[in-house]
Amino acid sequence: MRAKQPEVCMVGLGYIGLPTAAVIARSGMNVLGVDITQKVVDTINRGEIHIEEVDLDALVQAVVRSGNLKASTQVAPADVFVIAVPTPFEKDGHHTPDISYVLAATREVAKVLKPGDTVILESTSPVGTTEAMRDAIAAERPDLRLPGIAARPEIAIAYCPERVLPGKILEELIHNDRSIGGITPHCAEQAAAFYQRFVRGECVVTDARSAEMTKLVENAYRDVNIAFANELSIVADAMGMDVWEVIKLANRHPRVNILQPGPGVGGHCIAVDPWFIVHGAREQTPLIQTARGVNDGKIRHVIAQASALIDAAPGEKVACLGLAFKANIDDFRESPARLVSATLARKYGARIHVVEPHTEELPIEYGGTGATKLDLETALATCGVLIVLVDHDAFKAVPLARRIGKMVYDTRGIWPDQPKAIEAAEDLRRSA
Ligand code: SAJ
């Protein structure tokens, strides 16, 4: 006979919590999704979604209709609790991780815990957070025997970071391997048994601190490698070279794989998580801190290069292509593209036009600048200066014939056939 399916309570229904809750529900378990925002809860209970993610709308509709997913503002008793709430920075200007949402969610969960339950944290967190959760449960529920501090623990507590890529979340939730760190080996085994019910990737068990560090290391690794590419692009600009050509050739070496330069690093993970390592080891992280500086510095470099181009083409209309933090998504939070074009809008006002197929309206900071939104066709027909900030497929598809005679600054390297814009600007200046 098949063992009874556990009842699951997912706390936090954001970019990770909602897709995860839906995938768990699809596997046949009953999931109560909890969010503090009533509007989010109401939206999900109607079978609708409040975030954009490929195929998520149909999945949520199906699991709400089948009764496997319900949403509420209140935590309720379950067998497995999964916490996926934000871990932002504190407002102290020092990139200090703020785990107060994790601890608040933990205290709510603690109130309904019973012996035999499993509590899992998925939020990206500084090392030691899973133990801090355990201590928060201990303070709330002195009646329970907890792992690491009592013999024969009654509750399993583990850390299992998400590592899914926005735009491919539903696919990666199932197929990626998972690192599952328990406060004790038994905790890890309990949590792994839960994930094995819906994950096809391997569930690799470890201790909680190693799993916490692993998540931070993955994103810091990427940040450091993107910083290398961004630094090369700044060197190439100074030396009048084509960085894309150099990277393409270098990557033919069997042990070299340089990432792609861009206008800086965006999103809520790669530009944030390295600081969680730095916070715990400031003296030991010169490389990680420098990489953050290089990637943030790239945004300023792009603003300066774009300004030089715009100044070299007085009277020309300027199209800034893209607002999203990466290609083919509608997520504009922490986006370098948005920061660049908003800065240019404040500087050049009505000359600036923003092209972004994934939105109807410009974000609030463009208000009062005079900058306007244009569709791609009109921008190509009317703007003499094109600044590529996002590698959306729609932009990549623009043929050379539509770009001939334009001054182009391509921060993503999507148009390798384009005559060099900065050189073109210098030619223009020389001939004036
Ligand atoms: N970027 C570059 N050059 C590159 C690759 C990326 O400039 O060669 C830029 C992108 O344009 C974007 C930023 O980096 O602005 C981040 O994009 P991304 O696609 O590399 O990553 P995210 O932030 O969407 O998702 C990352 C992933 N982490 C890793 O690949 C190590 C994902 O697996 C994590 O789950 C996610 O962070 C997270 O939630 O932590």
Short mmCIF file of C-alpha atoms and ligand atoms in Angstrom, two decimals:
data_model
loop_
_atom_site.label_atom_id
_atom_site.label_comp_id
_atom_site.label_asym_id
_atom_site.label_seq_id
_atom_site.Cartn_x
_atom_site.Cartn_y
_atom_site.Cartn_z
CA MET A 1 0.00 0.00 0.00
CA ARG A 2 1.30 3.49 -0.86
CA ALA A 3 2.21 5.66 2.15
CA LYS A 4 -0.22 8.51 2.81
CA GLN A 5 0.76 11.73 0.99
CA PRO A 6 1.92 14.48 3.37
CA GLU A 7 -0.14 17.65 3.73
CA VAL A 8 2.02 20.64 2.76
CA CYS A 9 1.96 24.27 3.88
CA MET A 10 3.96 26.64 1.63
CA VAL A 11 4.65 30.00 3.30
CA GLY A 12 5.31 32.77 0.76
CA LEU A 13 3.64 32.72 -2.68
CA GLY A 14 6.10 34.78 -4.72
CA TYR A 15 8.33 33.94 -7.68
CA ILE A 16 9.55 30.74 -6.02
CA GLY A 17 6.78 29.83 -3.57
CA LEU A 18 3.87 29.86 -6.02
CA PRO A 19 5.47 27.74 -8.78
CA THR A 20 6.82 25.33 -6.14
CA ALA A 21 3.41 25.06 -4.44
CA ALA A 22 1.79 24.40 -7.82
CA VAL A 23 4.30 21.70 -8.79
CA ILE A 24 3.88 19.96 -5.41
CA ALA A 25 0.09 20.15 -5.81
CA ARG A 26 0.34 18.66 -9.32
CA SER A 27 2.20 15.66 -7.86
CA GLY A 28 -0.96 14.84 -5.89
CA MET A 29 -0.22 16.37 -2.48
CA ASN A 30 -2.61 18.84 -0.86
CA VAL A 31 -0.96 22.23 -0.51
CA LEU A 32 -2.08 25.23 1.51
CA GLY A 33 -0.27 28.28 0.13
CA VAL A 34 0.08 31.13 2.63
CA ASP A 35 0.77 34.77 1.83
CA ILE A 36 0.35 37.89 3.95
CA THR A 37 -1.22 39.77 1.01
CA GLN A 38 -4.98 39.16 0.81
CA LYS A 39 -5.05 40.19 -2.87
CA VAL A 40 -2.48 37.50 -3.76
CA VAL A 41 -4.50 34.87 -1.85
CA ASP A 42 -7.75 35.90 -3.58
CA THR A 43 -6.09 35.87 -7.02
CA ILE A 44 -4.74 32.34 -6.53
CA ASN A 45 -8.01 31.02 -5.11
CA ARG A 46 -9.66 32.19 -8.36
CA GLY A 47 -7.12 30.04 -10.23
CA GLU A 48 -5.24 33.11 -11.45
CA ILE A 49 -1.66 34.32 -10.91
CA HIS A 50 -0.05 37.60 -9.82
CA ILE A 51 3.39 36.97 -11.37
CA GLU A 52 4.56 36.19 -14.90
CA GLU A 53 6.20 32.83 -15.53
CA VAL A 54 6.05 30.53 -18.54
CA ASP A 55 3.09 28.06 -18.31
CA LEU A 56 2.39 28.94 -14.65
CA ASP A 57 -1.11 30.29 -15.34
CA ALA A 58 -2.43 26.99 -16.74
CA LEU A 59 -0.79 24.95 -13.98
CA VAL A 60 -2.20 27.10 -11.15
CA GLN A 61 -5.63 27.05 -12.75
CA ALA A 62 -5.51 23.24 -12.95
CA VAL A 63 -4.34 22.58 -9.37
CA VAL A 64 -6.77 25.11 -7.86
CA ARG A 65 -9.59 23.51 -9.86
CA SER A 66 -8.56 20.00 -8.71
CA GLY A 67 -8.59 21.24 -5.09
CA ASN A 68 -4.90 20.37 -4.50
CA LEU A 69 -3.88 24.01 -4.06
CA LYS A 70 -5.68 26.45 -1.78
CA ALA A 71 -4.42 29.80 -0.56
CA SER A 72 -4.89 31.57 2.77
CA THR A 73 -3.38 34.37 4.83
CA GLN A 74 -3.12 31.99 7.81
CA VAL A 75 -0.69 29.13 8.42
CA ALA A 76 -2.52 25.88 9.29
CA PRO A 77 -1.38 22.47 10.59
CA ALA A 78 0.39 20.28 7.98
CA ASP A 79 3.07 17.58 7.82
CA VAL A 80 5.65 19.52 5.82
CA PHE A 81 6.16 23.30 5.97
CA VAL A 82 8.18 25.04 3.25
CA ILE A 83 9.20 28.66 3.75
CA ALA A 84 9.98 30.78 0.66
CA VAL A 85 9.82 34.41 1.77
CA PRO A 86 12.09 37.34 0.81
CA THR A 87 15.50 37.93 2.42
CA PRO A 88 16.29 41.54 1.43
CA PHE A 89 19.03 43.81 2.77
CA GLU A 90 18.53 45.85 5.89
CA LYS A 91 18.28 49.59 5.22
CA ASP A 92 21.67 50.25 6.87
CA GLY A 93 23.56 50.85 3.61
CA HIS A 94 25.98 47.98 4.41
CA HIS A 95 24.26 45.16 2.49
CA THR A 96 23.37 43.41 5.76
CA PRO A 97 20.99 40.47 5.17
CA ASP A 98 17.56 40.92 6.75
CA ILE A 99 16.16 37.53 7.82
CA SER A 100 13.22 38.98 9.73
CA TYR A 101 10.64 37.66 7.21
CA VAL A 102 12.09 34.14 7.59
CA LEU A 103 11.92 34.35 11.37
CA ALA A 104 8.39 35.82 11.33
CA ALA A 105 7.20 32.98 9.06
CA THR A 106 8.99 30.45 11.30
CA ARG A 107 7.18 31.75 14.39
CA GLU A 108 3.81 31.35 12.63
CA VAL A 109 4.73 27.80 11.63
CA ALA A 110 5.98 27.01 15.17
CA LYS A 111 2.51 27.71 16.60
CA VAL A 112 0.97 24.77 14.68
CA LEU A 113 3.86 22.26 14.74
CA LYS A 114 3.27 18.72 16.02
CA PRO A 115 5.77 15.88 16.54
CA GLY A 116 6.76 14.26 13.24
CA ASP A 117 6.56 17.48 11.17
CA THR A 118 9.28 18.73 8.80
CA VAL A 119 10.18 22.42 8.37
CA ILE A 120 12.18 23.42 5.28
CA LEU A 121 13.64 26.82 4.37
CA GLU A 122 14.09 27.61 0.65
CA SER A 123 14.82 31.37 0.80
CA THR A 124 18.38 32.43 -0.07
CA SER A 125 19.83 33.10 3.37
CA PRO A 126 23.10 33.84 5.15
CA VAL A 127 24.91 30.89 6.72
CA GLY A 128 23.38 30.06 10.11
CA THR A 129 19.79 30.99 9.25
CA THR A 130 18.45 27.42 9.49
CA GLU A 131 19.85 27.18 13.02
CA ALA A 132 18.34 30.58 13.80
CA MET A 133 14.98 29.18 12.64
CA ARG A 134 15.41 26.23 14.95
CA ASP A 135 16.13 28.63 17.84
CA ALA A 136 13.03 30.67 16.97
CA ILE A 137 10.94 27.49 17.09
CA ALA A 138 12.55 26.57 20.43
CA ALA A 139 11.58 29.96 21.88
CA GLU A 140 7.99 29.61 20.67
CA ARG A 141 7.56 25.90 21.51
CA PRO A 142 9.62 24.78 24.51
CA ASP A 143 7.42 21.66 24.61
CA LEU A 144 9.02 20.24 21.39
CA ARG A 145 12.34 18.32 21.22
CA LEU A 146 14.31 20.01 18.41
CA PRO A 147 17.28 18.76 16.35
CA GLY A 148 20.79 19.66 17.48
CA ILE A 149 19.64 20.72 20.94
CA ALA A 150 17.66 17.74 22.27
CA ALA A 151 17.97 13.97 22.14
CA ARG A 152 15.40 12.08 20.00
CA PRO A 153 14.19 15.22 18.13
CA GLU A 154 10.52 15.32 17.16
CA ILE A 155 10.81 17.89 14.34
CA ALA A 156 13.03 17.77 11.22
CA ILE A 157 14.49 21.12 10.13
CA ALA A 158 16.37 21.52 6.83
CA TYR A 159 17.57 24.02 4.25
CA CYS A 160 16.90 23.37 0.56
CA PRO A 161 17.66 26.36 -1.68
CA GLU A 162 15.81 26.89 -4.93
CA ARG A 163 18.09 27.28 -7.96
CA VAL A 164 15.59 27.78 -10.77
CA LEU A 165 16.06 30.25 -13.61
CA PRO A 166 13.27 32.82 -14.16
CA GLY A 167 11.62 31.94 -17.48
CA LYS A 168 12.35 28.21 -17.00
CA ILE A 169 11.09 27.77 -13.44
CA LEU A 170 8.60 24.95 -13.98
CA GLU A 171 11.09 22.90 -15.97
CA GLU A 172 14.03 23.48 -13.63
CA LEU A 173 11.96 22.84 -10.48
CA ILE A 174 11.55 19.26 -11.62
CA HIS A 175 14.85 18.55 -13.36
CA ASN A 176 17.55 20.40 -11.37
CA ASP A 177 19.46 18.53 -8.66
CA ARG A 178 18.76 19.81 -5.14
CA SER A 179 21.16 20.29 -2.22
CA ILE A 180 19.33 19.41 0.99
CA GLY A 181 21.02 20.37 4.23
CA GLY A 182 19.68 19.08 7.52
CA ILE A 183 20.44 20.32 11.02
CA THR A 184 21.08 16.59 11.57
CA PRO A 185 21.49 13.82 8.96
CA HIS A 186 18.01 12.56 9.90
CA CYS A 187 16.54 16.01 9.15
CA ALA A 188 18.19 15.95 5.70
CA GLU A 189 16.80 12.47 4.97
CA GLN A 190 13.28 13.54 5.98
CA ALA A 191 13.43 16.61 3.72
CA ALA A 192 14.96 14.61 0.84
CA ALA A 193 12.13 12.06 1.06
CA PHE A 194 9.69 14.95 0.58
CA TYR A 195 11.49 16.46 -2.45
CA GLN A 196 11.85 13.03 -4.06
CA ARG A 197 8.07 12.97 -4.39
CA PHE A 198 8.14 15.67 -7.10
CA VAL A 199 11.79 16.30 -8.15
CA ARG A 200 13.39 14.17 -10.88
CA GLY A 201 16.88 15.63 -10.37
CA GLU A 202 19.08 14.10 -7.70
CA CYS A 203 18.42 15.13 -4.07
CA VAL A 204 21.88 15.37 -2.53
CA VAL A 205 21.96 15.48 1.28
CA THR A 206 24.38 17.53 3.36
CA ASP A 207 24.40 19.69 6.50
CA ALA A 208 22.39 22.92 6.72
CA ARG A 209 25.36 25.33 6.75
CA SER A 210 26.91 23.72 3.64
CA ALA A 211 23.59 23.94 1.79
CA GLU A 212 23.20 27.63 2.78
CA MET A 213 26.72 28.42 1.58
CA THR A 214 26.26 26.41 -1.64
CA LYS A 215 23.37 28.62 -2.73
CA LEU A 216 25.38 31.80 -2.12
CA VAL A 217 28.44 30.37 -3.85
CA GLU A 218 26.47 29.48 -7.00
CA ASN A 219 25.33 33.06 -7.55
CA ALA A 220 28.65 34.61 -6.46
CA TYR A 221 30.43 32.32 -8.96
CA ARG A 222 28.25 33.70 -11.73
CA ASP A 223 28.69 37.30 -10.57
CA VAL A 224 32.49 36.96 -10.54
CA ASN A 225 32.48 35.42 -14.02
CA ILE A 226 30.17 38.07 -15.47
CA ALA A 227 32.45 40.70 -13.88
CA PHE A 228 35.37 39.23 -15.83
CA ALA A 229 33.40 39.59 -19.08
CA ASN A 230 32.30 43.13 -18.16
CA GLU A 231 35.86 44.15 -17.30
CA LEU A 232 37.03 42.79 -20.67
CA SER A 233 34.36 44.88 -22.40
CA ILE A 234 35.63 48.05 -20.69
CA VAL A 235 39.22 47.16 -21.68
CA ALA A 236 38.06 46.53 -25.24
CA ASP A 237 36.30 49.92 -25.36
CA ALA A 238 39.50 51.62 -24.16
CA MET A 239 41.58 49.77 -26.77
CA GLY A 240 39.06 50.15 -29.59
CA MET A 241 38.56 46.40 -29.88
CA ASP A 242 35.54 44.15 -30.40
CA VAL A 243 35.07 42.24 -27.13
CA TRP A 244 32.58 39.81 -28.67
CA GLU A 245 35.10 38.73 -31.29
CA VAL A 246 37.79 38.20 -28.63
CA ILE A 247 35.44 36.19 -26.34
CA LYS A 248 34.20 34.09 -29.25
CA LEU A 249 37.77 33.18 -30.19
CA ALA A 250 38.95 32.61 -26.59
CA ASN A 251 35.98 30.30 -25.93
CA ARG A 252 37.30 27.96 -28.63
CA HIS A 253 39.95 26.96 -26.07
CA PRO A 254 38.71 23.70 -24.51
CA ARG A 255 39.04 25.01 -20.94
CA VAL A 256 37.88 28.63 -21.42
CA ASN A 257 34.22 29.67 -21.18
CA ILE A 258 33.91 33.43 -20.78
CA LEU A 259 30.36 34.72 -20.10
CA GLN A 260 28.71 37.60 -21.94
CA PRO A 261 29.26 41.28 -21.12
CA GLY A 262 26.15 43.40 -20.70
CA PRO A 263 25.03 46.71 -19.21
CA GLY A 264 25.57 45.34 -15.67
CA VAL A 265 24.05 42.57 -13.57
CA GLY A 266 20.37 42.71 -12.65
CA GLY A 267 17.73 40.59 -11.00
CA HIS A 268 17.25 39.92 -7.31
CA CYS A 269 19.76 37.12 -6.88
CA ILE A 270 23.14 37.47 -8.56
CA ALA A 271 23.67 41.11 -7.60
CA VAL A 272 22.45 40.43 -4.03
CA ASP A 273 23.61 37.02 -2.84
CA PRO A 274 27.39 37.66 -3.02
CA TRP A 275 26.88 40.27 -0.27
CA PHE A 276 25.51 37.52 2.00
CA ILE A 277 28.94 35.86 1.81
CA VAL A 278 30.74 39.16 2.27
CA HIS A 279 28.62 39.92 5.35
CA GLY A 280 29.97 36.81 7.08
CA ALA A 281 33.60 37.19 5.88
CA ARG A 282 34.38 40.79 4.91
CA GLU A 283 38.17 40.44 5.23
CA GLN A 284 38.30 37.19 3.25
CA THR A 285 36.30 38.27 0.16
CA PRO A 286 38.29 40.80 -1.89
CA LEU A 287 37.49 39.04 -5.17
CA ILE A 288 33.74 38.79 -4.53
CA GLN A 289 33.58 42.44 -3.43
CA THR A 290 35.59 43.60 -6.44
CA ALA A 291 33.33 41.66 -8.80
CA ARG A 292 30.31 43.49 -7.35
CA GLY A 293 32.14 46.77 -7.90
CA VAL A 294 33.05 45.89 -11.51
CA ASN A 295 29.47 44.89 -12.37
CA ASP A 296 27.98 48.00 -10.78
CA GLY A 297 30.71 50.08 -12.43
CA LYS A 298 29.70 48.67 -15.82
CA ILE A 299 26.34 50.44 -15.49
CA ARG A 300 28.15 53.79 -15.07
CA HIS A 301 30.44 52.96 -18.01
CA VAL A 302 27.42 52.27 -20.22
CA ILE A 303 25.78 55.55 -19.21
CA ALA A 304 29.01 57.42 -20.08
CA GLN A 305 29.44 55.63 -23.43
CA ALA A 306 25.79 56.15 -24.36
CA SER A 307 26.01 59.84 -23.40
CA ALA A 308 29.09 60.28 -25.61
CA LEU A 309 27.20 58.77 -28.53
CA ILE A 310 24.09 60.91 -27.95
CA ASP A 311 26.23 64.07 -27.63
CA ALA A 312 27.92 63.16 -30.93
CA ALA A 313 24.57 63.07 -32.70
CA PRO A 314 22.81 66.31 -31.69
CA GLY A 315 19.19 66.55 -32.76
CA GLU A 316 18.86 62.82 -33.36
CA LYS A 317 16.14 60.92 -31.54
CA VAL A 318 17.45 58.12 -29.30
CA ALA A 319 15.87 54.68 -28.84
CA CYS A 320 16.86 52.72 -25.70
CA LEU A 321 16.02 49.10 -26.44
CA GLY A 322 14.78 47.12 -23.44
CA LEU A 323 13.91 47.60 -19.78
CA ALA A 324 14.00 44.01 -18.47
CA PHE A 325 16.91 42.67 -16.41
CA LYS A 326 17.49 39.98 -19.04
CA ALA A 327 16.15 38.68 -22.33
CA ASN A 328 12.53 37.76 -23.03
CA ILE A 329 11.08 38.37 -19.57
CA ASP A 330 8.89 41.17 -18.22
CA ASP A 331 10.75 41.58 -14.94
CA PHE A 332 12.13 45.12 -14.64
CA ARG A 333 13.18 44.97 -10.98
CA GLU A 334 16.86 45.70 -10.31
CA SER A 335 17.39 46.08 -14.05
CA PRO A 336 20.56 47.82 -15.29
CA ALA A 337 18.77 48.57 -18.59
CA ARG A 338 16.11 50.49 -16.69
CA LEU A 339 18.70 52.38 -14.66
CA VAL A 340 20.63 53.35 -17.80
CA SER A 341 17.65 54.58 -19.82
CA ALA A 342 16.07 56.39 -16.85
CA THR A 343 19.38 58.23 -16.27
CA LEU A 344 19.53 59.13 -19.98
CA ALA A 345 15.88 60.25 -19.82
CA ARG A 346 16.68 62.64 -16.95
CA LYS A 347 19.68 63.96 -18.89
CA TYR A 348 18.26 64.20 -22.43
CA GLY A 349 14.49 64.41 -21.80
CA ALA A 350 12.24 64.16 -24.84
CA ARG A 351 15.06 62.93 -27.10
CA ILE A 352 14.88 59.58 -25.29
CA HIS A 353 12.43 56.88 -26.42
CA VAL A 354 12.15 53.53 -24.68
CA VAL A 355 11.25 50.34 -26.56
CA GLU A 356 10.07 47.44 -24.41
CA PRO A 357 7.63 44.94 -25.93
CA HIS A 358 6.88 43.46 -22.48
CA THR A 359 5.06 46.47 -21.01
CA GLU A 360 2.31 48.94 -21.84
CA GLU A 361 3.70 51.78 -19.73
CA LEU A 362 7.03 53.19 -18.64
CA PRO A 363 7.96 52.77 -14.94
CA ILE A 364 7.25 55.67 -12.61
CA GLU A 365 10.74 57.24 -12.64
CA TYR A 366 10.33 58.30 -16.29
CA GLY A 367 7.44 60.59 -15.27
CA GLY A 368 8.26 64.26 -15.87
CA THR A 369 11.42 63.51 -17.88
CA GLY A 370 9.74 63.96 -21.27
CA ALA A 371 10.90 60.49 -22.38
CA THR A 372 8.26 58.37 -24.12
CA LYS A 373 7.63 54.76 -25.02
CA LEU A 374 7.77 53.71 -28.67
CA ASP A 375 7.11 50.45 -30.46
CA LEU A 376 10.10 48.89 -32.21
CA GLU A 377 8.91 49.67 -35.74
CA THR A 378 8.39 53.37 -35.05
CA ALA A 379 11.71 53.57 -33.20
CA LEU A 380 13.54 52.06 -36.17
CA ALA A 381 11.77 54.44 -38.53
CA THR A 382 12.38 57.62 -36.51
CA CYS A 383 15.44 57.27 -34.23
CA GLY A 384 18.98 57.89 -35.46
CA VAL A 385 20.63 56.52 -32.31
CA LEU A 386 19.93 52.99 -31.01
CA ILE A 387 21.16 51.84 -27.61
CA VAL A 388 20.70 48.09 -27.09
CA LEU A 389 20.29 47.29 -23.39
CA VAL A 390 18.44 43.93 -23.46
CA ASP A 391 18.91 40.98 -25.82
CA HIS A 392 15.20 40.32 -26.42
CA ASP A 393 14.58 38.05 -29.44
CA ALA A 394 12.53 40.83 -31.07
CA PHE A 395 15.60 43.10 -31.08
CA LYS A 396 17.96 40.37 -32.27
CA ALA A 397 15.70 39.81 -35.27
CA VAL A 398 16.14 43.38 -36.61
CA PRO A 399 18.04 42.99 -39.93
CA LEU A 400 21.10 45.08 -40.78
CA ALA A 401 19.13 46.84 -43.52
CA ARG A 402 16.95 48.50 -40.83
CA ARG A 403 20.03 49.62 -38.87
CA ILE A 404 22.21 50.98 -41.66
CA GLY A 405 23.08 54.65 -41.16
CA LYS A 406 22.13 54.53 -37.47
CA MET A 407 24.49 55.25 -34.58
CA VAL A 408 24.35 52.07 -32.52
CA TYR A 409 25.68 51.24 -29.05
CA ASP A 410 25.07 47.52 -28.55
CA THR A 411 25.82 46.58 -24.91
CA ARG A 412 24.71 42.95 -25.47
CA GLY A 413 26.53 42.14 -28.68
CA ILE A 414 23.33 41.14 -30.51
CA TRP A 415 24.23 42.79 -33.82
CA PRO A 416 27.78 41.63 -34.68
CA ASP A 417 27.31 42.85 -38.26
CA GLN A 418 26.72 46.47 -37.17
CA PRO A 419 29.46 48.99 -38.13
CA LYS A 420 31.06 50.28 -34.89
CA ALA A 421 29.04 53.09 -33.34
CA ILE A 422 31.71 54.76 -31.27
CA GLU A 423 34.03 54.88 -34.28
CA ALA A 424 31.14 56.15 -36.38
CA ALA A 425 30.57 58.89 -33.78
CA GLU A 426 34.24 59.86 -33.86
CA ASP A 427 34.19 59.94 -37.66
CA LEU A 428 31.15 62.18 -37.49
CA ARG A 429 32.90 64.50 -35.01
CA ARG A 430 36.06 64.65 -37.15
CA SER A 431 34.14 65.45 -40.32
CA ALA A 432 32.03 68.17 -38.62
N1 SAJ B 1 24.15 38.23 -17.32
C1 SAJ B 1 25.19 38.80 -18.06
N2 SAJ B 1 26.02 37.98 -18.75
C2 SAJ B 1 25.87 36.62 -18.75
C3 SAJ B 1 24.83 36.04 -18.01
C4 SAJ B 1 23.98 36.88 -17.29
O1 SAJ B 1 25.36 40.02 -18.08
O2 SAJ B 1 26.66 35.95 -19.43
C5 SAJ B 1 23.25 39.11 -16.56
C6 SAJ B 1 21.81 39.06 -17.04
O3 SAJ B 1 21.61 39.90 -18.12
C7 SAJ B 1 21.07 39.49 -15.80
C8 SAJ B 1 21.91 38.92 -14.67
O4 SAJ B 1 23.19 38.63 -15.23
O5 SAJ B 1 21.05 40.90 -15.69
C9 SAJ B 1 21.37 37.65 -14.04
O6 SAJ B 1 20.82 36.78 -15.03
P1 SAJ B 1 21.00 35.19 -15.02
O7 SAJ B 1 20.19 34.67 -16.15
O8 SAJ B 1 22.43 34.83 -15.01
O9 SAJ B 1 20.43 34.73 -13.61
P2 SAJ B 1 19.06 34.99 -12.79
O10 SAJ B 1 19.29 36.14 -11.84
O11 SAJ B 1 17.87 35.06 -13.66
O12 SAJ B 1 18.97 33.61 -11.95
C10 SAJ B 1 20.06 33.24 -11.12
C11 SAJ B 1 20.45 31.78 -11.48
N3 SAJ B 1 21.72 31.45 -10.84
C12 SAJ B 1 22.77 30.92 -11.55
O13 SAJ B 1 22.72 30.74 -12.75
C13 SAJ B 1 23.99 30.57 -10.76
C14 SAJ B 1 19.34 30.83 -11.03
O14 SAJ B 1 19.72 29.48 -11.23
C15 SAJ B 1 19.03 31.05 -9.53
O15 SAJ B 1 17.98 30.22 -9.09
C16 SAJ B 1 18.59 32.49 -9.37
O16 SAJ B 1 19.68 33.35 -9.75
C17 SAJ B 1 18.22 32.70 -7.91
O17 SAJ B 1 17.01 32.75 -7.60
O18 SAJ B 1 19.11 32.73 -7.05
#
